[in-house]
Short mmCIF file of C-alpha atoms in Angstrom, two decimals:
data_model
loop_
_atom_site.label_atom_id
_atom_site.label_comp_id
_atom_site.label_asym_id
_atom_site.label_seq_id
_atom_site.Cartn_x
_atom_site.Cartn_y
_atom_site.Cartn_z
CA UNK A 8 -3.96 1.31 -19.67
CA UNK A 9 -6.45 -0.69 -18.42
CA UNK A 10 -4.58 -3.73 -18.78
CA UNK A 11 -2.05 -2.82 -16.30
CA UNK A 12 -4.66 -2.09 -13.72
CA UNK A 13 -5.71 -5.40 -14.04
CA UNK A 14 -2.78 -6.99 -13.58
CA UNK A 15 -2.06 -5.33 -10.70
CA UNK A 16 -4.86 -7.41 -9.31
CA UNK A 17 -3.34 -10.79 -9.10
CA UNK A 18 0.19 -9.52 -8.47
CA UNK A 19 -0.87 -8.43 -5.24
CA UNK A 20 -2.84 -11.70 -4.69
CA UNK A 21 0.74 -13.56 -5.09
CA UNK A 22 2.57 -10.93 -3.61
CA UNK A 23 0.72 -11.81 -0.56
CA UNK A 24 0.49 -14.98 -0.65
CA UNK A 25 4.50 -15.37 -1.31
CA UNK A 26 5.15 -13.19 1.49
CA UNK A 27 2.61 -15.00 3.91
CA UNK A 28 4.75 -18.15 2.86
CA UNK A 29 8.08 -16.74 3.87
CA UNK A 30 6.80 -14.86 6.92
CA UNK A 31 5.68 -18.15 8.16
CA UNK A 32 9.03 -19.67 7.59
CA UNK A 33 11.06 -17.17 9.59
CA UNK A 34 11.80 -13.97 7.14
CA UNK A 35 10.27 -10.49 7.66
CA UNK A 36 7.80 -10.18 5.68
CA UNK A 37 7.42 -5.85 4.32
CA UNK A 38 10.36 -5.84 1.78
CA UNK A 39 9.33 -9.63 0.79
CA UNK A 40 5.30 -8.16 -0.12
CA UNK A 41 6.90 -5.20 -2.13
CA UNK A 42 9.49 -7.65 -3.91
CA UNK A 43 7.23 -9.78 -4.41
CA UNK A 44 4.29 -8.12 -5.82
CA UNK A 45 6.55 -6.43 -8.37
CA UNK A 46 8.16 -9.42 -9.30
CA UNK A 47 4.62 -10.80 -9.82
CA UNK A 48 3.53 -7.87 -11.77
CA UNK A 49 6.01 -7.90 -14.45
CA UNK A 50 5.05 -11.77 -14.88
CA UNK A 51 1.71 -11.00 -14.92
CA UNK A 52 2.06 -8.09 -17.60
CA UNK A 53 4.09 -10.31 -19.26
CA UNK A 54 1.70 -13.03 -19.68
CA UNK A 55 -1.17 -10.77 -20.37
CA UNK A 56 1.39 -9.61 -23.85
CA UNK A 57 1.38 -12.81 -24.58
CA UNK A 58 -2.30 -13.07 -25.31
#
């Protein structure tokens, strides 16, 4: 349980981040943040299985 708490963490941190990117470049940037930081959380839970 805890571990997906955690990873929550740094999906948000690159969730941001991406949709900083893109709302600098011209895109809206609400539905790129909630992509985003789910897209980021799967890879993140993903890499925390691996270990």
């Amino acid at each position: 349980m805890q571990s997906y708490i955690l990873a929550l963490i740094p999906a948000l941190i690159a969730g941001s981040i991406n949709s900083y990117y893109w709302y600098t470049r011209g895109y809206r940037g609400g539905k790129l943040f909630f992509m985003g930081t789910i897209a980021f959380y799967g890879i993140t839970l993903l890499i925390l299985n691996l270990f």
